[in-house]
Every structure is written in structure tokens, then in C-alpha cells.
Amino acid sequence: MIQVRAQIRDRELHGAVHILHLHAPDLARQLHPGQAVLIQTGWYVDPFLRRTFYPVAIDDAGFAIRLAPDADRGRAWLRMAPQGAEIDILGPVGRGYALPERTRRILCLGQGDAAWTLLPLVHAASAQGLGVALAMEASTKRQTIPPRDLPITVEYHVATLDGSAGRRGDLRPLLPDLLRWADAVMAAGSLDFYHVLARMIEDARMILPRDYAQALYQTDFLCGFGACQACAADVAGGRRRVCLRGPVFDLVDILR
Amino acid sequence: MLNLAPRNKLGLVIDSPLLAGSGAVGYGDAWPPGLRPEDFGAIITAPVSAAPRKGRPQPRLTEIPGGFLLDTGGHNPGFRRLAASQIRTWRRLPTPVILALAGGEPGDRAWMAAHLEPLEDVIAGVELSVSEDVNLGETAAFIAAVRRATPLPILARLPVTRATYLARTAIVAGADALIVGTPPPASYPASQTLIEAPLSGPAAFPFTLRALSLLAELDLDSPIIAAGGVYSLDDALLCLEMGASAVAIRGLVWRDPAAARRLAINIRPFMPEMEGVESDEG
Ligand code: FES
């Protein structure tokens, strides 16, 4: 983990959603898909807590975070921060997704805003020449990842609850085929989503084996280095600090 | 050099007036980038209880104006496991380690203190937190029980709102120094539940200052460590001016390790001298 001053180098607006591109090469070099960064917002000590972000893009020069509209003061400050502004960042936090050796085909499965955190992994896996499928479910089209943000080789499936993009409903009908195709699954969503996923994996592959599916346990961190115990959650057979053991876990460990 | 336990045979000598407060660096094993053990005069661990505690499920944390509330439910691995797993870490640390002993069943803290003997060469003292709801008799009893069980220096952490009421009793019962202290408890919502915990963050600082100023009037002959809401060199210097011998930080370490490091460097020249306390500068 390092602490850096990063500059806001660009801001993309997608309706009310902001994508902030941050110049932080030192941090970007250490950052892996699924790891978190902790961003200080506001003035002096207000708001006090750093905001936790899971980057939606990583390159040599820095990374990008996504700000969906909400009532949080810290994120509102970031939405208003001008281009060129410097912000204080701690990261990377914890362990990210790890592409298993000998994997040829990975299935990235995302739900809602969390699905965006899979984008760096989708790009990294695709750049390594792996077969990548991304399937996401969202409430509406506005939440979905635009196909132009994906490498051309990626197979993309979308389901929306209101039917505004892709198939209407959730991903369940698509999963049996996708799960039979994939050597490994990388997921980002809610705990309910992971329970459904685990059942579908058991149906498609008889068991939920260890080392088959990894999932992001999305939570907010206070210190991010294991001191404060604020992030301890029931994972991996005990109450454990997510900033040290996660935030990406084997799916088996998230459900235990 | 400054001795935080001048009346104790073992003493507790620190070379910086800045301490890593209760659990700021976990049990001495959780370090943020840029901070090193040498930046602190001593390290106070997170509290450990006689038996392991699973602590509170999520949520544990909520932000409030000017700070945060954190309730871990006393999550810790228990005394025996902690001692076994951390003894090598503590031995390697170049900074005195103060082990915080958490309350629980009556007698738990004395039991842990009695089992500190094998750790006496790696532990420099113990911190005992006095809770909001105990009376003078109970305070005297549990501190005296720990005093009988170990010769190590005892730092009594007092609730800031009752510091003046409890201070003399804590000292008479055997405390070598006072930590002022535990900020008042507060409640705030988090994910459809209420977190109840002592105030943390800069919002706690005025309570620390008030307790310090009231204690100054008592003219106690024991070192006082200011803890709670210290976020800048100015805050720390104010505490030293008001009679504190040392200052402990925690939230600053968690939120902004670089600022904690700057404070560690900038506060060194302000090391207080205490009457009757030996200094290596003579
Ligand atoms: S965020 Fe502090 S221990 Fe995990």
C-alpha cells in the first residue's frame, strides 16, 4: 500500500454518472483488478472517512473511478472537484482477482454498479489472449456497461429488469451455458447474487469447487491495512478483516 | 527521554511524546505506508480479552460530522493466542509496547496480568480502560488487582467526562499514568441499525481538552497522556501546554498516515521534561 497525491486528469460524463480519470502512475503500477483505493475527499478532516472505490479502468498512467449519483457528501465533493485538482489516495487495498494458471476461458459476471469493477479484469484477461465473456444484470440500461467500453473480442450479455437493454429479467437463463463454457468465473455483485450463482454452478457442474469462482466482497474500509477491524465480516469460515483477506475471495469462502 | 512511570521500579521510558494509541497499529503488527515503529515513543495495542471475542457483525463503522463511530464489539483473538502469535513481533519492535487489557468477567484483567510474566521483557506496560459506568470502589478494586498481579507500569484510561472524579482513585490503586481518555459514547445510524461507540475523530478533541484542563487543577503528580481527537501538531502542542506528558493518536494513523508521520517528526523537539524524571541529556 502507498499514499499518493493524484491529479484529476479527465472527467467523462455519462448523464449523471461521472468517470474520473486520475493520474497516479506509482499507484497504478501496484493496482490489480478488484483491489480498492481509499480517497480523501472534502476539506481538511471533513468528511472524515476516506471513500472506498474499486477502479473501473487501470492503465500505466493511473486509473479511473465511477461516481454514480447519490447523496454522499464525499462523493459529491469528488463530482465537483475541478480537472487538475489533486487528491490524496491510499491503496491498493487487499487482494484482487487472480487469473488461475491454465485458464483459457473466463466468465465475468456482474450485477448493477458492481459490474463495472470487472472492467479492468475484462481488459487484462482479453489482452492476455484469454476467451472472455462478460454477463451483467442491471435494473435499467443506464446502469449497463456500453459495448464500446469493451475489447472487441469479448462476448457480452446483458439483462435488465425493465427490459431497456438485453433480455428482460436477470441472468439466470443464460448461466447454464456460460458456466459450462467457462474454466473460471469472476463475479462482482451482492451476496444474494453470489448465492444464486453458487446454486447455478452446482447445477451446471455438479459441485461448487474451490478455485473455480472468485467474487468481490464489496465493502467500505477505514484504514485498509488491518489495524481498525472496521471491515471484519463473516467470510472464509470466520470473522475476518476483508482488507487483508479480500476483497476478492474464492466464492466458496464468501458463502461459508 | 521521558519516563511515563517515574514511580514504578521498571519505569516506562519513551523517546518521543507521540504514542500510537489503542490499536492504531493493531497489535503492533498493522502498519500503514510511511510510518515506522521508531516514529512513536510507545505503541498501545488494541485491547485483548481473556477469552477470544468474535466481535460485532457488520456494520461496525459509521461517519458522523467531525469523525466516526467504530464498534468492533471487542473483536480480538484472546490473550493466550495473541501472546503466542505476537511475541516475536513485539520482541522485534524497537519501541515499547503497551498491552491493552480489556475488561470482561470480574478478575479477567488480573488473570491476564498474572500471566504476563513470560512477556515482561517484551511488554513495557499495560493499559486498563475504566468504563463509563463503574464507581470509585470498582475502579480501585480492579486496578489494585492488576497492580498486585504484575510489576509492569499501568496506564489507566479514564472516560473524559469522569476523569477528575476517577483520577486520584486510579493513582492510589496503582496506576502509574493516566490516559485522558475515552471520549463520551454516542450513537448514529448505519445501514438500518445504530452504532453506539465512543466518539472518534476531531469531534472528540474538545472533550479531551476539557478533561486535561480540569485535571490540571487537581495538581496530580502522575504523567498524563492526552488521547482523543488529536489531528495536528497544534492539537498536540496544546495538549502538552495543558499539562500532558505525551499525546496518543489513532484515527490520524488510520486516515492519513503521511500526516501522522509529519506529526511524529515535528513533535519531537517539544518533548516535555518532567521534574524528577531522568533524562539522558542530564
Ligand atoms: S479497514 Fe481497517 S482493518 Fe480493514
Coordinates of C-alpha atoms and ligand atoms in Angstrom, one line a residue:
Chain A
M1 CA 0.0 0.0 0.0
I2 CA 1.2 3.5 -0.7
Q3 CA -0.2 7.0 -0.2
V4 CA -0.1 9.3 -3.2
R5 CA -1.3 12.7 -4.4
A6 CA -3.1 12.1 -7.7
Q7 CA -4.3 14.6 -10.2
I8 CA -7.8 14.5 -11.8
R9 CA -6.7 14.4 -15.4
D10 CA -10.0 13.9 -17.1
R11 CA -13.7 13.6 -16.4
E12 CA -16.2 11.8 -18.6
L13 CA -19.9 12.5 -18.1
H14 CA -22.5 9.8 -18.9
G15 CA -25.7 11.5 -17.9
A16 CA -25.4 12.0 -14.1
V17 CA -22.6 9.4 -13.9
H18 CA -19.0 10.7 -13.7
I19 CA -16.0 8.7 -14.6
L20 CA -12.9 10.4 -13.1
H21 CA -9.5 9.6 -14.6
L22 CA -6.7 10.0 -12.1
H23 CA -3.1 10.4 -12.8
A24 CA -1.3 8.2 -10.3
P25 CA 1.4 6.1 -12.1
D26 CA 3.1 4.8 -8.9
L27 CA -0.2 3.5 -7.6
A28 CA -1.4 2.2 -10.9
R29 CA 1.7 0.0 -11.2
Q30 CA 0.7 -1.8 -8.0
L31 CA -3.1 -1.9 -8.6
H32 CA -4.8 -5.1 -9.7
P33 CA -8.4 -5.5 -10.8
G34 CA -10.6 -6.0 -7.8
Q35 CA -8.4 -4.1 -5.4
A36 CA -9.7 -1.0 -3.7
V37 CA -8.4 2.5 -3.3
L38 CA -9.3 4.9 -0.5
I39 CA -9.8 8.5 -1.5
Q40 CA -9.8 11.5 0.8
T41 CA -12.5 14.0 0.0
G42 CA -13.5 17.4 1.2
W43 CA -11.6 19.9 3.2
Y44 CA -9.2 19.1 6.0
V45 CA -10.9 16.5 8.1
D46 CA -14.5 16.9 6.8
P47 CA -15.8 14.4 5.7
F48 CA -13.6 12.3 7.9
L49 CA -13.6 8.9 6.4
R50 CA -11.9 8.1 3.1
R51 CA -14.3 6.9 0.4
T52 CA -13.7 3.4 -0.9
F53 CA -13.6 2.9 -4.7
Y54 CA -13.0 -0.1 -6.9
P55 CA -11.4 1.2 -10.1
V56 CA -13.2 0.7 -13.3
A57 CA -10.1 1.2 -15.5
I58 CA -6.4 0.8 -14.9
D59 CA -3.5 1.8 -17.2
D60 CA 0.1 2.8 -16.9
A61 CA -0.6 6.4 -16.1
G62 CA -3.4 5.9 -13.5
F63 CA -6.9 4.6 -13.1
A64 CA -10.5 5.6 -13.3
I65 CA -13.3 5.6 -10.7
R66 CA -17.0 5.8 -11.4
L67 CA -19.3 8.1 -9.5
A68 CA -23.0 7.3 -9.7
P69 CA -25.2 10.0 -8.3
D70 CA -26.0 9.6 -4.6
A71 CA -26.4 11.8 -1.5
D72 CA -23.0 11.1 -0.1
R73 CA -21.1 14.3 0.7
G74 CA -17.6 12.9 -0.1
R75 CA -18.6 11.6 -3.5
A76 CA -20.5 14.9 -4.2
W77 CA -17.2 16.7 -3.5
L78 CA -15.4 14.5 -6.0
R79 CA -18.1 15.1 -8.6
M80 CA -17.5 18.8 -8.2
A81 CA -13.7 18.7 -8.0
P82 CA -12.1 20.5 -11.0
Q83 CA -9.9 18.9 -13.5
G84 CA -6.3 19.3 -12.3
A85 CA -7.3 19.1 -8.7
E86 CA -5.0 16.9 -6.5
I87 CA -6.5 14.3 -4.3
D88 CA -4.9 12.1 -1.6
I89 CA -5.2 8.3 -2.2
L90 CA -4.2 5.2 -0.2
G91 CA -4.0 1.9 -2.0
P92 CA -4.1 -0.7 -3.2
V93 CA -6.2 -2.4 -0.5
G94 CA -6.1 -6.2 -0.2
R95 CA -6.1 -8.8 -2.9
G96 CA -7.8 -8.6 -6.2
Y97 CA -8.8 -11.1 -8.8
A98 CA -6.1 -13.7 -9.7
L99 CA -6.4 -15.3 -13.1
P100 CA -5.7 -19.0 -12.5
E101 CA -2.9 -20.6 -14.4
R102 CA -4.0 -22.8 -17.4
T103 CA -7.4 -20.9 -17.6
R104 CA -8.4 -20.4 -21.2
R105 CA -12.0 -19.1 -20.9
I106 CA -13.2 -16.8 -18.1
L107 CA -16.7 -15.7 -17.4
C108 CA -17.1 -12.3 -15.7
L109 CA -20.4 -11.9 -14.0
G110 CA -21.6 -8.6 -12.7
Q111 CA -24.6 -7.1 -11.1
G112 CA -25.6 -3.4 -11.2
D113 CA -22.9 -0.8 -10.4
A114 CA -20.6 -3.6 -9.1
A115 CA -20.3 -5.0 -12.6
W116 CA -18.2 -2.0 -13.6
T117 CA -15.4 -3.1 -11.2
L118 CA -14.9 -6.1 -13.6
L119 CA -13.9 -3.9 -16.5
P120 CA -10.1 -3.8 -15.6
L121 CA -10.1 -7.6 -15.4
V122 CA -12.0 -8.0 -18.7
H123 CA -9.4 -5.9 -20.4
A124 CA -6.4 -7.6 -18.7
A125 CA -7.7 -11.1 -19.5
S126 CA -8.5 -10.2 -23.1
A127 CA -5.1 -8.7 -23.5
Q128 CA -3.6 -12.0 -22.4
G129 CA -5.5 -13.7 -25.2
L130 CA -8.0 -15.5 -23.0
G131 CA -11.5 -16.1 -24.1
V132 CA -13.6 -13.6 -22.1
A133 CA -17.4 -13.4 -21.7
L134 CA -19.0 -10.6 -19.7
A135 CA -22.5 -11.0 -18.5
M136 CA -24.2 -8.3 -16.4
E137 CA -27.6 -7.7 -15.0
A138 CA -28.9 -4.3 -14.1
S139 CA -32.1 -2.6 -13.2
T140 CA -32.0 -0.4 -16.4
K141 CA -29.9 0.4 -19.4
R142 CA -28.3 3.4 -17.8
Q143 CA -26.5 1.1 -15.4
T144 CA -25.1 -1.1 -18.0
I145 CA -21.6 -1.0 -19.5
P146 CA -21.7 0.3 -23.0
P147 CA -20.3 -2.2 -25.5
R148 CA -17.8 0.4 -26.8
D149 CA -16.0 0.2 -23.4
L150 CA -15.2 -3.5 -24.1
P151 CA -12.5 -5.1 -26.1
I152 CA -13.9 -6.3 -29.4
T153 CA -13.2 -9.9 -28.7
V154 CA -15.3 -10.0 -25.6
E155 CA -18.7 -11.8 -25.7
Y156 CA -21.1 -9.6 -23.9
H157 CA -24.5 -10.5 -22.4
V158 CA -26.9 -8.0 -20.8
A159 CA -30.1 -8.4 -18.8
T160 CA -32.1 -5.6 -17.4
L161 CA -35.1 -5.8 -15.1
D162 CA -37.1 -3.3 -17.1
G163 CA -36.1 -4.8 -20.5
S164 CA -34.5 -1.5 -21.6
A165 CA -31.3 -3.4 -22.7
G166 CA -30.6 -7.0 -23.5
R167 CA -33.0 -9.6 -22.2
R168 CA -35.7 -8.7 -19.7
G169 CA -35.1 -10.0 -16.2
D170 CA -31.9 -11.4 -14.7
L171 CA -29.1 -13.5 -16.0
R172 CA -30.3 -16.9 -14.8
P173 CA -31.5 -18.3 -18.1
L174 CA -28.1 -17.6 -19.7
L175 CA -25.9 -19.0 -16.9
P176 CA -26.1 -22.8 -17.5
D177 CA -24.5 -22.5 -21.0
L178 CA -22.0 -19.8 -19.9
L179 CA -20.9 -21.8 -16.8
R180 CA -20.4 -25.0 -18.8
W181 CA -18.2 -22.9 -21.2
A182 CA -16.0 -21.2 -18.6
D183 CA -12.9 -22.5 -16.9
A184 CA -13.2 -19.8 -14.3
V185 CA -15.7 -17.3 -13.0
M186 CA -15.0 -13.8 -11.7
A187 CA -18.0 -12.2 -10.1
A188 CA -19.0 -8.8 -8.6
G189 CA -22.4 -8.3 -7.0
S190 CA -24.4 -8.7 -3.9
L191 CA -24.4 -11.6 -1.5
D192 CA -27.8 -12.7 -2.8
F193 CA -26.4 -12.7 -6.3
Y194 CA -23.5 -14.9 -5.1
H195 CA -25.9 -17.4 -3.5
V196 CA -27.8 -17.7 -6.8
L197 CA -24.5 -18.1 -8.7
A198 CA -23.3 -20.8 -6.4
R199 CA -26.6 -22.8 -6.9
M200 CA -26.3 -22.4 -10.7
I201 CA -22.7 -23.6 -10.6
E202 CA -23.7 -26.6 -8.6
D203 CA -26.5 -27.3 -11.2
A204 CA -24.2 -26.9 -14.2
R205 CA -21.0 -28.6 -12.8
M206 CA -22.4 -30.9 -10.1
I207 CA -20.4 -29.1 -7.3
L208 CA -19.0 -25.7 -6.4
P209 CA -15.4 -26.4 -6.4
R210 CA -12.7 -24.3 -4.7
D211 CA -10.6 -22.4 -7.2
Y212 CA -13.4 -22.1 -9.8
A213 CA -15.1 -18.9 -8.9
Q214 CA -13.8 -15.7 -7.3
A215 CA -16.1 -13.0 -6.0
L216 CA -15.7 -9.4 -4.9
Y217 CA -16.9 -8.7 -1.3
Q218 CA -17.6 -5.1 -1.8
T219 CA -17.3 -3.1 1.4
D220 CA -16.0 0.2 2.7
F221 CA -12.7 0.4 4.5
L222 CA -11.5 2.7 7.2
C223 CA -7.7 2.1 7.4
G224 CA -7.3 -0.5 4.7
F225 CA -4.2 -2.1 6.3
G226 CA -5.6 -4.3 9.0
A227 CA -5.5 -2.1 12.1
C228 CA -9.0 -0.8 12.8
Q229 CA -11.1 -4.0 12.4
A230 CA -13.9 -1.9 10.8
C231 CA -14.1 -4.2 7.8
A232 CA -14.3 -7.6 9.6
A233 CA -17.0 -9.7 8.1
D234 CA -18.1 -13.3 8.1
V235 CA -16.0 -14.9 5.4
A236 CA -13.6 -17.8 5.0
G237 CA -15.0 -19.7 8.0
G238 CA -14.7 -16.8 10.5
R239 CA -15.0 -13.1 11.1
R240 CA -12.1 -11.8 9.1
R241 CA -10.6 -8.5 8.0
V242 CA -11.7 -8.1 4.4
C243 CA -8.9 -5.6 3.7
L244 CA -6.3 -8.3 4.4
R245 CA -8.1 -11.5 3.2
G246 CA -10.1 -9.9 0.4
P247 CA -11.8 -8.0 -1.0
V248 CA -11.7 -10.7 -3.7
F249 CA -12.4 -14.2 -2.2
D250 CA -12.9 -17.7 -3.5
L251 CA -16.7 -17.8 -3.9
V252 CA -16.7 -20.8 -1.5
D253 CA -15.2 -18.6 1.2
I254 CA -17.8 -15.9 0.8
L255 CA -20.7 -18.2 1.2
R256 CA -19.2 -20.0 4.3
Chain B
M1 CA 13.9 10.7 27.1
L2 CA 10.8 10.8 29.3
N3 CA 9.6 8.4 31.9
L4 CA 5.9 7.8 31.9
A5 CA 6.1 5.6 35.1
P6 CA 8.5 7.5 37.3
R7 CA 7.3 5.8 40.5
N8 CA 7.5 2.3 39.0
K9 CA 10.7 0.4 39.5
L10 CA 10.6 -0.8 35.9
G11 CA 9.8 2.7 34.5
L12 CA 8.4 3.4 31.1
V13 CA 10.9 5.5 29.1
I14 CA 9.8 7.0 25.8
D15 CA 11.9 8.9 23.3
S16 CA 9.0 10.7 21.7
P17 CA 5.9 12.3 23.2
L18 CA 3.8 10.8 20.4
L19 CA 2.2 7.4 21.1
A20 CA 0.4 5.1 18.8
G21 CA -2.9 5.0 20.7
S22 CA -5.1 2.0 21.4
G23 CA -5.0 -0.2 18.3
A24 CA -3.7 2.5 15.9
V25 CA -1.3 -0.1 14.6
G26 CA -3.4 -3.2 15.6
Y27 CA -1.3 -5.3 18.0
G28 CA 1.9 -3.7 16.6
D29 CA 1.5 -5.8 13.5
A30 CA -0.5 -3.5 11.2
W31 CA 1.5 -0.6 9.7
P32 CA 0.3 1.9 7.2
P33 CA 2.7 3.1 4.5
G34 CA 5.4 5.6 5.6
L35 CA 5.0 5.1 9.3
R36 CA 7.6 3.1 11.3
P37 CA 7.7 2.0 14.9
E38 CA 10.5 4.5 15.6
D39 CA 8.1 7.3 14.9
F40 CA 6.4 6.7 18.2
G41 CA 7.5 6.8 21.8
A42 CA 5.4 3.7 22.5
I43 CA 2.7 1.6 20.9
I44 CA -0.5 0.8 22.7
T45 CA -2.1 -2.3 21.3
A46 CA -5.8 -2.9 20.6
P47 CA -7.5 -4.3 23.7
V48 CA -7.2 -8.1 24.3
S49 CA -9.6 -10.0 26.5
A50 CA -9.1 -13.2 28.5
A51 CA -11.2 -15.2 26.0
P52 CA -11.4 -14.7 22.3
R53 CA -14.2 -12.4 21.1
K54 CA -15.8 -12.6 17.7
G55 CA -17.0 -9.0 18.0
R56 CA -19.9 -7.4 16.3
P57 CA -21.1 -8.3 12.8
Q58 CA -21.3 -5.7 10.1
P59 CA -21.9 -2.8 10.2
R60 CA -19.2 -1.6 12.6
L61 CA -18.5 1.8 11.3
T62 CA -20.4 5.0 10.7
E63 CA -19.4 8.5 9.8
I64 CA -20.5 11.4 11.9
P65 CA -19.9 15.1 11.4
G66 CA -16.3 15.6 12.5
G67 CA -15.4 12.0 12.9
F68 CA -16.7 8.5 13.1
L69 CA -18.1 5.8 15.4
L70 CA -16.5 2.4 15.4
D71 CA -17.8 -0.5 17.4
T72 CA -15.9 -3.7 16.8
G73 CA -17.6 -5.4 19.7
G74 CA -14.2 -6.0 21.3
H75 CA -13.2 -8.3 18.4
N76 CA -9.9 -10.0 19.4
P77 CA -8.2 -13.4 19.4
G78 CA -8.0 -13.7 23.2
F79 CA -5.0 -13.4 25.5
R80 CA -3.3 -16.7 25.0
R81 CA -3.5 -16.8 21.2
L82 CA -2.4 -13.2 20.9
A83 CA 0.5 -13.6 23.2
A84 CA 1.6 -16.7 21.3
S85 CA 1.2 -15.2 17.9
Q86 CA 2.7 -11.7 18.6
I87 CA 5.5 -12.3 21.0
R88 CA 8.1 -12.4 18.1
T89 CA 6.6 -9.2 16.6
W90 CA 6.8 -7.4 20.0
R91 CA 10.3 -8.6 20.6
R92 CA 11.5 -7.2 17.2
L93 CA 9.8 -3.8 17.7
P94 CA 12.3 -1.1 18.7
T95 CA 9.5 0.8 20.5
P96 CA 8.0 0.0 23.9
V97 CA 4.7 -2.0 23.6
I98 CA 1.9 -1.4 26.0
L99 CA -0.6 -4.2 26.0
A100 CA -4.2 -3.0 26.5
L101 CA -6.2 -5.4 28.7
A102 CA -9.9 -5.4 28.0
G103 CA -12.5 -5.9 30.7
G104 CA -14.9 -8.8 30.8
E105 CA -15.7 -11.0 33.7
P106 CA -14.5 -9.7 37.1
G107 CA -11.0 -10.8 37.6
D108 CA -10.2 -11.2 33.9
R109 CA -7.7 -8.4 33.8
A110 CA -5.9 -9.5 36.9
W111 CA -5.8 -13.0 35.4
M112 CA -4.2 -11.7 32.2
A113 CA -1.8 -9.5 34.3
A114 CA -0.8 -12.5 36.3
H115 CA 0.1 -14.4 33.1
L116 CA 2.3 -11.6 31.8
E117 CA 5.5 -12.8 33.4
P118 CA 6.9 -14.5 30.3
L119 CA 6.2 -11.3 28.4
E120 CA 7.7 -8.9 30.8
D121 CA 10.8 -8.5 28.7
V122 CA 8.8 -7.6 25.6
I123 CA 5.9 -5.7 27.1
A124 CA 6.6 -2.3 28.7
G125 CA 3.3 -1.7 30.4
V126 CA -0.4 -2.4 30.4
E127 CA -3.3 -0.1 29.6
L128 CA -6.5 -0.5 31.6
S129 CA -9.6 1.2 30.3
V130 CA -12.1 2.3 33.0
S131 CA -15.6 2.2 31.6
E132 CA -18.2 4.9 31.9
D133 CA -20.4 3.1 34.4
V134 CA -18.0 2.0 37.2
N135 CA -17.9 3.6 40.6
L136 CA -14.8 4.6 42.6
G137 CA -14.8 1.3 44.6
E138 CA -14.9 -0.9 41.4
T139 CA -12.2 1.2 39.8
A140 CA -10.0 0.9 42.8
A141 CA -10.6 -2.8 43.1
F142 CA -9.7 -3.8 39.5
I143 CA -6.7 -1.5 39.2
A144 CA -5.4 -2.8 42.5
A145 CA -5.9 -6.4 41.5
V146 CA -3.9 -5.8 38.3
R147 CA -1.3 -3.9 40.4
R148 CA -0.9 -7.0 42.7
A149 CA -0.6 -9.3 39.7
T150 CA 2.2 -7.5 37.7
P151 CA 5.0 -5.1 38.4
L152 CA 4.6 -3.6 34.9
P153 CA 3.6 0.0 34.6
I154 CA -0.1 0.6 34.5
L155 CA -1.7 3.3 32.3
A156 CA -5.3 3.9 33.3
R157 CA -7.5 5.2 30.5
L158 CA -10.3 7.2 32.0
P159 CA -13.6 8.3 30.4
V160 CA -13.1 12.0 29.7
T161 CA -16.4 13.0 31.3
R162 CA -15.4 11.4 34.6
A163 CA -11.6 11.8 34.6
T164 CA -11.5 14.2 37.5
Y165 CA -13.8 12.0 39.6
L166 CA -11.7 8.9 39.0
A167 CA -8.1 10.2 38.7
R168 CA -7.0 10.1 42.3
T169 CA -8.6 6.7 42.9
A170 CA -6.8 5.2 39.9
I171 CA -3.5 6.5 41.0
V172 CA -3.9 5.4 44.6
A173 CA -4.9 2.0 43.4
G174 CA -1.7 1.6 41.5
A175 CA -1.9 3.4 38.1
D176 CA 1.4 4.9 37.1
A177 CA 0.0 7.2 34.5
L178 CA -3.4 8.4 33.2
I179 CA -4.7 8.4 29.7
V180 CA -7.4 11.0 29.1
G181 CA -9.2 9.4 27.8
T182 CA -12.2 7.7 26.4
P183 CA -14.5 10.2 24.7
P184 CA -18.2 10.1 25.5
P185 CA -20.3 7.4 23.9
A186 CA -22.5 8.4 21.0
S187 CA -25.0 6.8 18.6
Y188 CA -25.5 7.2 14.9
P189 CA -27.3 5.2 12.2
A190 CA -25.6 2.8 9.9
S191 CA -27.4 0.5 7.5
Q192 CA -30.7 0.5 9.3
T193 CA -29.1 0.0 12.7
L194 CA -27.5 2.2 15.3
I195 CA -23.8 2.1 16.0
E196 CA -23.0 3.0 19.6
A197 CA -19.4 3.8 20.4
P198 CA -17.1 6.4 21.9
L199 CA -16.8 9.5 19.7
S200 CA -13.7 9.2 17.4
G201 CA -12.1 11.8 15.2
P202 CA -11.6 15.6 15.6
A203 CA -15.0 15.9 17.2
A204 CA -13.6 14.2 20.3
F205 CA -10.8 16.8 20.8
P206 CA -12.8 19.4 22.8
F207 CA -13.7 16.7 25.4
T208 CA -10.0 15.8 25.7
L209 CA -9.0 19.4 26.3
R210 CA -11.7 19.9 28.9
A211 CA -10.6 16.8 30.8
L212 CA -7.0 18.0 30.6
S213 CA -7.8 21.4 31.9
L214 CA -9.9 20.0 34.8
L215 CA -7.1 17.5 35.7
A216 CA -4.6 20.3 35.7
E217 CA -6.5 21.9 38.6
L218 CA -6.0 18.7 40.7
D219 CA -2.3 19.0 40.5
L220 CA -1.7 15.3 40.2
D221 CA 1.8 14.1 40.5
S222 CA 1.5 11.5 37.7
P223 CA 2.1 11.7 34.0
I224 CA -1.0 12.3 31.8
I225 CA -1.3 11.2 28.2
A226 CA -3.8 13.0 26.1
A227 CA -5.8 10.8 23.7
G228 CA -8.9 11.5 21.6
G229 CA -9.2 13.8 18.6
V230 CA -5.6 14.8 18.2
Y231 CA -5.2 15.5 14.5
S232 CA -2.5 18.2 14.1
L233 CA 0.7 19.5 15.6
D234 CA -1.3 22.4 17.0
D235 CA -3.7 20.0 18.8
A236 CA -0.7 18.0 20.2
L237 CA 1.1 21.1 21.4
L238 CA -2.0 22.4 23.0
C239 CA -2.3 19.2 25.0
L240 CA 1.4 19.4 26.1
E241 CA 0.9 23.0 27.1
M242 CA -2.0 22.0 29.2
G243 CA 0.0 19.5 31.2
A244 CA 0.0 16.3 29.1
S245 CA 3.4 14.5 29.0
A246 CA 2.6 12.7 25.8
V247 CA -0.1 12.5 23.2
A248 CA -1.7 9.4 21.6
I249 CA -3.1 9.3 18.1
R250 CA -5.2 6.6 16.4
G251 CA -7.7 8.0 13.8
L252 CA -5.0 10.1 12.2
V253 CA -2.9 7.0 11.7
W254 CA -5.8 5.3 10.0
R255 CA -7.0 8.2 7.9
D256 CA -3.8 9.9 6.9
P257 CA -0.5 8.1 7.6
A258 CA 1.5 10.8 5.9
A259 CA 0.1 13.5 8.2
A260 CA 0.8 11.2 11.2
R261 CA 4.4 10.8 10.0
R262 CA 4.7 14.6 9.8
L263 CA 3.4 15.0 13.3
A264 CA 5.8 12.4 14.5
I265 CA 8.7 14.3 13.1
N266 CA 7.6 17.8 14.1
I267 CA 6.6 17.0 17.7
R268 CA 10.0 15.5 18.7
P269 CA 11.6 18.9 19.6
F270 CA 8.7 19.5 22.0
M271 CA 9.3 16.5 24.3
P272 CA 8.3 17.7 27.8
E273 CA 10.8 17.5 30.7
M274 CA 9.3 16.2 33.9
E275 CA 10.5 17.1 37.4
G276 CA 12.3 14.2 39.0
V277 CA 12.4 12.3 35.7
E278 CA 15.7 11.3 34.4
S279 CA 16.7 12.5 31.0
D280 CA 19.6 11.1 29.0
E281 CA 20.6 14.6 28.3
G282 CA 21.2 15.1 32.1
Ligands
FES1 S1 -10.3 -1.4 7.1 FE1 -9.2 -1.3 9.0 S2 -8.9 -3.4 9.4 FE2 -9.8 -3.5 7.4

